[in-house]
PDB file of N, CA and C in Angstrom:
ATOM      1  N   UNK A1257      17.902  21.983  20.240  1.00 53.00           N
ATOM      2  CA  UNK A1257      16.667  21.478  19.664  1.00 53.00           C
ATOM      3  C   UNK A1257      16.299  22.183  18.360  1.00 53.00           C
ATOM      4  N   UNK A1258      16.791  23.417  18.028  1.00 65.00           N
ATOM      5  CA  UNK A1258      16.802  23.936  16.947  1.00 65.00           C
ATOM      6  C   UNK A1258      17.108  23.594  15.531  1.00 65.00           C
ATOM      7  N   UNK A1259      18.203  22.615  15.679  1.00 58.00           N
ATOM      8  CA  UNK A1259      18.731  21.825  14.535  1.00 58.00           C
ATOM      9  C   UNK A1259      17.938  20.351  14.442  1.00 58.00           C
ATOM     10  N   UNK A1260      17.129  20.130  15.303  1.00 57.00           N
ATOM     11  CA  UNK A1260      15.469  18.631  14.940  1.00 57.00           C
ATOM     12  C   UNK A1260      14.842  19.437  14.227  1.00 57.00           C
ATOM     13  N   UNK A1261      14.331  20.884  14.479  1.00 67.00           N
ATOM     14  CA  UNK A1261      13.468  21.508  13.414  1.00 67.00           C
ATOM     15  C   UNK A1261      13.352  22.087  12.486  1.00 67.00           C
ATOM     16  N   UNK A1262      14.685  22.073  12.118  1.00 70.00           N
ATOM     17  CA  UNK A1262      15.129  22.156  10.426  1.00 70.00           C
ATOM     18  C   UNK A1262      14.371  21.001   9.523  1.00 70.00           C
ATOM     19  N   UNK A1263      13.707  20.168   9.520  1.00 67.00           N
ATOM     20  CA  UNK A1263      14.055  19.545   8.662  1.00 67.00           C
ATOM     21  C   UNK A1263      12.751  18.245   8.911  1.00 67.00           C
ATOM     22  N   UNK A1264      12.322  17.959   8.137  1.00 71.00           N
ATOM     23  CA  UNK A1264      11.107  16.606   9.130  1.00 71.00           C
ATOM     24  C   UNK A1264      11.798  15.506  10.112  1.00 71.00           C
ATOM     25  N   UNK A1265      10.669  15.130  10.358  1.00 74.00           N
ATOM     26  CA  UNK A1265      11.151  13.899  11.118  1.00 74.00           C
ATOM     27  C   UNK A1265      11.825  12.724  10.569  1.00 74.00           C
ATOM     28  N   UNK A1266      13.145  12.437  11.325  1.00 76.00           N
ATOM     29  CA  UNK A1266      13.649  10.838  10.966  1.00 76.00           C
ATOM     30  C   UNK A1266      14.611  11.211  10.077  1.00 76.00           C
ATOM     31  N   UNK A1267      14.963  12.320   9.376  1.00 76.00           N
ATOM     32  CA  UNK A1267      15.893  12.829   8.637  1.00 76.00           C
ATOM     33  C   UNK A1267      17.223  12.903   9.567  1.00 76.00           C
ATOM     34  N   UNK A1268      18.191  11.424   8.888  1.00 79.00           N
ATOM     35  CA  UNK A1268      19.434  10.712   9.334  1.00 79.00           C
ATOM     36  C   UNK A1268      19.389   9.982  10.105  1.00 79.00           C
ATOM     37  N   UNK A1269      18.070   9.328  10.086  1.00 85.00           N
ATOM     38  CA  UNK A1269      17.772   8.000  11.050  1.00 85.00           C
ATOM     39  C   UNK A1269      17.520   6.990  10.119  1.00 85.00           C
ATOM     40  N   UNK A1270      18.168   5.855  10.215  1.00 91.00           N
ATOM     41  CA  UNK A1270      18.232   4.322   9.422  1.00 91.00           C
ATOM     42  C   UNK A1270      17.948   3.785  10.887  1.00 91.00           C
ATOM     43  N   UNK A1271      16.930   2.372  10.349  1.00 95.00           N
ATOM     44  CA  UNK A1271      16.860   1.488  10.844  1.00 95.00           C
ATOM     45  C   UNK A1271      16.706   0.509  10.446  1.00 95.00           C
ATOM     46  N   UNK A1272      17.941  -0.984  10.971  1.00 97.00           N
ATOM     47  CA  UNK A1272      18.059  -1.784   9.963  1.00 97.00           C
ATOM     48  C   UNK A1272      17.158  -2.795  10.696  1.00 97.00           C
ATOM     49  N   UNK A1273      16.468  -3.595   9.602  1.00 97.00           N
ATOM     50  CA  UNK A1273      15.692  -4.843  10.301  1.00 97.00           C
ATOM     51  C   UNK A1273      16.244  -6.094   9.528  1.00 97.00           C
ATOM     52  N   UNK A1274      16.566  -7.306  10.174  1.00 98.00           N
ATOM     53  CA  UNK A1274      16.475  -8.465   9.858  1.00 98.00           C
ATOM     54  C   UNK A1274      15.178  -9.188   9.482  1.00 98.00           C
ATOM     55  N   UNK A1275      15.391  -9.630   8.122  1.00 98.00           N
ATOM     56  CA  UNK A1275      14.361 -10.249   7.757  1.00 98.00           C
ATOM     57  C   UNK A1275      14.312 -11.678   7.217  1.00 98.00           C
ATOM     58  N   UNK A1276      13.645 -12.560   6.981  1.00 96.00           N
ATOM     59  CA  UNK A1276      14.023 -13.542   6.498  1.00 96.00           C
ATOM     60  C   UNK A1276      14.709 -13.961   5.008  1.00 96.00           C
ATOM     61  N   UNK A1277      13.461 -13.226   4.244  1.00 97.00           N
ATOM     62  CA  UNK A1277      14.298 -13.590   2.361  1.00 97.00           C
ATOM     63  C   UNK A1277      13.930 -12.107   1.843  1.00 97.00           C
ATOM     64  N   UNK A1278      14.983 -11.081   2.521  1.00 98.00           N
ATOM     65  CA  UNK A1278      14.924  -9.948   1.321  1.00 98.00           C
ATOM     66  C   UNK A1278      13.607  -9.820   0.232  1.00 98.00           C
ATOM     67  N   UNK A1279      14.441 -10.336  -0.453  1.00 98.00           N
ATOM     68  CA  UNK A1279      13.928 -10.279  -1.973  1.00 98.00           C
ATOM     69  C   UNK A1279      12.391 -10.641  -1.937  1.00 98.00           C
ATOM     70  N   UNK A1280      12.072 -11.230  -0.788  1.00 98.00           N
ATOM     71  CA  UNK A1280      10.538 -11.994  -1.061  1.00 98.00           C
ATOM     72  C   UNK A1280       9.701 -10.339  -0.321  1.00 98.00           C
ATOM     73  N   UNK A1281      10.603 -10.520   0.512  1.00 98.00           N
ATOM     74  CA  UNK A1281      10.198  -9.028   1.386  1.00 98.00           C
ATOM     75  C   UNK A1281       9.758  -7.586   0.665  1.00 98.00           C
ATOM     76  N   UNK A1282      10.918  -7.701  -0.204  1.00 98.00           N
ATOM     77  CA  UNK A1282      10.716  -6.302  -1.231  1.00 98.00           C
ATOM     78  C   UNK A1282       9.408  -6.362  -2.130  1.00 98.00           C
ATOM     79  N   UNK A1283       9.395  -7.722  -2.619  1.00 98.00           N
ATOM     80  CA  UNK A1283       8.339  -7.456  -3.840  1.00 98.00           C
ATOM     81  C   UNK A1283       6.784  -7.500  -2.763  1.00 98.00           C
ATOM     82  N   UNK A1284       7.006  -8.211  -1.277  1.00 97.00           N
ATOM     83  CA  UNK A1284       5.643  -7.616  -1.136  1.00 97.00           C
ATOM     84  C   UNK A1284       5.733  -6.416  -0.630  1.00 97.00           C
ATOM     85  N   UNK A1285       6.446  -5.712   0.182  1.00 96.00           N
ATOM     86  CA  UNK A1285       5.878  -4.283   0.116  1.00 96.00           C
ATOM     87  C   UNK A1285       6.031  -3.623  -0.990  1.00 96.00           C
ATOM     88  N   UNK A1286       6.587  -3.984  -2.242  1.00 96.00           N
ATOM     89  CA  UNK A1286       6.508  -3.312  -3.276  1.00 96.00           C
ATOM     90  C   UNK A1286       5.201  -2.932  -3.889  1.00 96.00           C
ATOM     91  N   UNK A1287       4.588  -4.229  -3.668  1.00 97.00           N
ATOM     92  CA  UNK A1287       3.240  -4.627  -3.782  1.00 97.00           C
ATOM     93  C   UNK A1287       2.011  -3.688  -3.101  1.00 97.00           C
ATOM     94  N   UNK A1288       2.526  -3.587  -1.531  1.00 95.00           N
ATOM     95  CA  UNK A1288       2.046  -2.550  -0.932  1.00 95.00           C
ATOM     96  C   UNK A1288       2.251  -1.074  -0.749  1.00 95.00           C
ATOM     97  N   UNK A1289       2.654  -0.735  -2.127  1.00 95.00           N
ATOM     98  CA  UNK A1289       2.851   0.962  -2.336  1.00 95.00           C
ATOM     99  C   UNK A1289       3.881   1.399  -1.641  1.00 95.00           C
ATOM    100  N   UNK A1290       5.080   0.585  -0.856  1.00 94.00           N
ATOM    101  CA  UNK A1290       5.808   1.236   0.028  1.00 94.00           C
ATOM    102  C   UNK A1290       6.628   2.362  -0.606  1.00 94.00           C
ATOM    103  N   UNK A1291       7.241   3.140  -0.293  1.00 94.00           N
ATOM    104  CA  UNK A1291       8.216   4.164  -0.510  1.00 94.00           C
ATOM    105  C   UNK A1291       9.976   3.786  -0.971  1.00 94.00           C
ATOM    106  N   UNK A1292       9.852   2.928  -1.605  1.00 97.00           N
ATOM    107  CA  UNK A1292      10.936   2.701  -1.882  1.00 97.00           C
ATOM    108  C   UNK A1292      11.905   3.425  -2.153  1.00 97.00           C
ATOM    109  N   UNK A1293      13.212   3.630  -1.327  1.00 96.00           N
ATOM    110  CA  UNK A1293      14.732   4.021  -1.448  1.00 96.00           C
ATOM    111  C   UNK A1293      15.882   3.759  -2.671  1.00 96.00           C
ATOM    112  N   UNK A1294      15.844   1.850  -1.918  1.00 97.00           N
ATOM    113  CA  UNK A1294      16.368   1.325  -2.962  1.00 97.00           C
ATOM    114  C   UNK A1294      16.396  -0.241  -3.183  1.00 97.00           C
ATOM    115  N   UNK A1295      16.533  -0.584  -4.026  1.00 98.00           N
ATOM    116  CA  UNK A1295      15.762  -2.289  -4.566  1.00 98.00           C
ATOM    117  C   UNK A1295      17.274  -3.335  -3.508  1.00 98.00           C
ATOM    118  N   UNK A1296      17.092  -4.338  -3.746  1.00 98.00           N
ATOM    119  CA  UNK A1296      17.826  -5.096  -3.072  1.00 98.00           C
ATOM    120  C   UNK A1296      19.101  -5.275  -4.300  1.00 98.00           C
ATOM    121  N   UNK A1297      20.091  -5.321  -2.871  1.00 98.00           N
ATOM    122  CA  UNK A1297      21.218  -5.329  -3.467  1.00 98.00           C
ATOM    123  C   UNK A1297      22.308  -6.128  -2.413  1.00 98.00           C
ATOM    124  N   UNK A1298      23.465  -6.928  -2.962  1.00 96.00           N
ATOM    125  CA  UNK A1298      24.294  -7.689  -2.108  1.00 96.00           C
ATOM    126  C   UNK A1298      25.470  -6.514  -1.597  1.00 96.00           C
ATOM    127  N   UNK A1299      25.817  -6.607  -0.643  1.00 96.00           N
ATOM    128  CA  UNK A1299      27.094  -5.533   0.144  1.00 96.00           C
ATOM    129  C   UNK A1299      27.788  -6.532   0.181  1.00 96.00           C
ATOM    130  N   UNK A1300      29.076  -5.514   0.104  1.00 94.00           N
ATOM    131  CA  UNK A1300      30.500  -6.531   0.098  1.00 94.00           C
ATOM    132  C   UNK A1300      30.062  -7.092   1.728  1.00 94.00           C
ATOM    133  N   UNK A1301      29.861  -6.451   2.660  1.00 94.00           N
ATOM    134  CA  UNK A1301      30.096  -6.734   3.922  1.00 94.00           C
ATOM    135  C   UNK A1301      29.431  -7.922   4.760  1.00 94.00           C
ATOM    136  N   UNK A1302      28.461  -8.279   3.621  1.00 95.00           N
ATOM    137  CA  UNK A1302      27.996  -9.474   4.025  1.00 95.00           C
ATOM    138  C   UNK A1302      26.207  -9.395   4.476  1.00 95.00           C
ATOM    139  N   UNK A1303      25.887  -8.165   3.915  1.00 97.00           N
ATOM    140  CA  UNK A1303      23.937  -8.572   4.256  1.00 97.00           C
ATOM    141  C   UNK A1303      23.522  -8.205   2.625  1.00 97.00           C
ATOM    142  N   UNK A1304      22.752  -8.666   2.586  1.00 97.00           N
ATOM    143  CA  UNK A1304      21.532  -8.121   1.126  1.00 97.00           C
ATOM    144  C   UNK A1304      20.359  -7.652   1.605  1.00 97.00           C
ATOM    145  N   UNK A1305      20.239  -6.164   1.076  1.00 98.00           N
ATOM    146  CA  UNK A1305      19.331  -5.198   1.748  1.00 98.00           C
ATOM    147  C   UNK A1305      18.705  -4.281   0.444  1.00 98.00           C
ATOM    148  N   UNK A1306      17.507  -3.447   1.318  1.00 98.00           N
ATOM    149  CA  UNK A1306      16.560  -2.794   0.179  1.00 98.00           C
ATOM    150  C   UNK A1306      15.822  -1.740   1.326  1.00 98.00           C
ATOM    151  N   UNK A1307      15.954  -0.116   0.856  1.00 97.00           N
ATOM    152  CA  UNK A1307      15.435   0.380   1.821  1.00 97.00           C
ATOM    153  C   UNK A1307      14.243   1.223   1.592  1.00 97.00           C
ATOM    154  N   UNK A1308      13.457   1.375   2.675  1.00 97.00           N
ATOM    155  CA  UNK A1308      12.118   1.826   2.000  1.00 97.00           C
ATOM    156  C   UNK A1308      12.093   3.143   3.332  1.00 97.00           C
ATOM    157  N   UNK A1309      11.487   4.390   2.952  1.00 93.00           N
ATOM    158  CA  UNK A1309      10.797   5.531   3.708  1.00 93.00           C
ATOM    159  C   UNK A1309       9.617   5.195   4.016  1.00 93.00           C
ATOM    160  N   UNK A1310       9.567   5.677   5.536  1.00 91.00           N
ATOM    161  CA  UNK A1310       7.896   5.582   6.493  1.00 91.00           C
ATOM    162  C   UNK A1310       7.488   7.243   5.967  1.00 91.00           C
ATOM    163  N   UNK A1311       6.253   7.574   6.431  1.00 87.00           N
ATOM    164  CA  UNK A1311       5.680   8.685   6.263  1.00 87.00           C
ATOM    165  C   UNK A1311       6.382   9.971   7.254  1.00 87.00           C
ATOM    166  N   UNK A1312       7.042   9.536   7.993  1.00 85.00           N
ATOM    167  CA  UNK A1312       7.609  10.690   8.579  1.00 85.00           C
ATOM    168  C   UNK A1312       9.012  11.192   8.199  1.00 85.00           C
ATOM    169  N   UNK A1313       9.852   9.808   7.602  1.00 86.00           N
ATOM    170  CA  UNK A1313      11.189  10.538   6.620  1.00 86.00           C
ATOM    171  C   UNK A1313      12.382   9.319   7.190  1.00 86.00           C
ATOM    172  N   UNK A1314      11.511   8.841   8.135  1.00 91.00           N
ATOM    173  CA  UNK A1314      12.674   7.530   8.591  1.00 91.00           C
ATOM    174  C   UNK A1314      12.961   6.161   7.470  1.00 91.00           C
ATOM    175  N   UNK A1315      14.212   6.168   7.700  1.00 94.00           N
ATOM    176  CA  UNK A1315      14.807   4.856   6.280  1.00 94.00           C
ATOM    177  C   UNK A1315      14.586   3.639   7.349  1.00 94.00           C
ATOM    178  N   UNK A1316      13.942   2.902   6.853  1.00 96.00           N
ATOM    179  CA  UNK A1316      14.306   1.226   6.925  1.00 96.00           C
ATOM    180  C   UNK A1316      14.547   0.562   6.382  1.00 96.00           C
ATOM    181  N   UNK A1317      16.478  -0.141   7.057  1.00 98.00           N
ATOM    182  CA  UNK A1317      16.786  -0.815   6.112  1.00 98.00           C
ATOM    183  C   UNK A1317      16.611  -2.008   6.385  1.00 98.00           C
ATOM    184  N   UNK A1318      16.097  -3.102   5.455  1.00 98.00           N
ATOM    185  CA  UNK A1318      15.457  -4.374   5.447  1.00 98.00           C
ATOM    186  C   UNK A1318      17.191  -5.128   4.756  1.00 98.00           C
ATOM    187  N   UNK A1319      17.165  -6.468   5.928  1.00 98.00           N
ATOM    188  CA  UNK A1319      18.208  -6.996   5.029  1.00 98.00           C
ATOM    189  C   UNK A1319      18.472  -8.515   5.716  1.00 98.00           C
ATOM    190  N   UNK A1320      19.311  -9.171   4.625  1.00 97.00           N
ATOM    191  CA  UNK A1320      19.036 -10.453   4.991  1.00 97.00           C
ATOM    192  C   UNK A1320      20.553 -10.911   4.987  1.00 97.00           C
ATOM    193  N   UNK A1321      21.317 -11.769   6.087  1.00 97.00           N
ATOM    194  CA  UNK A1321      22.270 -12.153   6.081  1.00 97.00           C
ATOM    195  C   UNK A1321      22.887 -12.672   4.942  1.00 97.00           C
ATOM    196  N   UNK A1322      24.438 -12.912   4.561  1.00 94.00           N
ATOM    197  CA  UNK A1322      24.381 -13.941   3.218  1.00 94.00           C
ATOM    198  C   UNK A1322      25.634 -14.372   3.270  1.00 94.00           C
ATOM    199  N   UNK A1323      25.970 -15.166   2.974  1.00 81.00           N
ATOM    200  CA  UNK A1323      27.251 -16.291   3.312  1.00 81.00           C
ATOM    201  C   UNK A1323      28.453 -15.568   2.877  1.00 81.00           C
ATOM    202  N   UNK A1324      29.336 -15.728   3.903  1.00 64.00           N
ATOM    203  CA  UNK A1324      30.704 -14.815   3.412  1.00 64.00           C
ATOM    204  C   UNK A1324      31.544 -16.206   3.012  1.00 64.00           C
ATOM    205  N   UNK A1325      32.560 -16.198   2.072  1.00 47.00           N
ATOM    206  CA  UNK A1325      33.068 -16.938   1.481  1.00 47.00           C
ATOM    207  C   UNK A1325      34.811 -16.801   1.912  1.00 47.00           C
TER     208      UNK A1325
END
């Protein structure tokens, strides 16, 4: 338990959420002061995502499926 209290909370915890349209997603919590990580972006692997920090240090990553070709 010594190595949880190094460090705040949520530090190396991602959590990814499905959302409907990314991009619509980002600009409103952008809107709402969120903590932004990082802006939306397409992955080879097939989601488009954008991640934002909660107040305790946890990443959520927001992302939206996208057609593999």
């Amino acid at each position: 338990t010594k190595a949880f209290n190094k460090g705040p909370l949520g530090v190396g915890v991602a959590v990814y959420l499905c959302v409907g349209d990314v991009d619509a997603h980002y600009k409103a919590a952008k809107k709402k002061r969120a903590e932004m990580v990082t802006a939306p972006k397409s992955q080879f692997y097939g989601i488009r995502d954008y991640t934002v920090q909660d107040p305790d240090g946890y990443r959520l990553v927001m992302y939206t499926p996208t057609e593999q070709n």
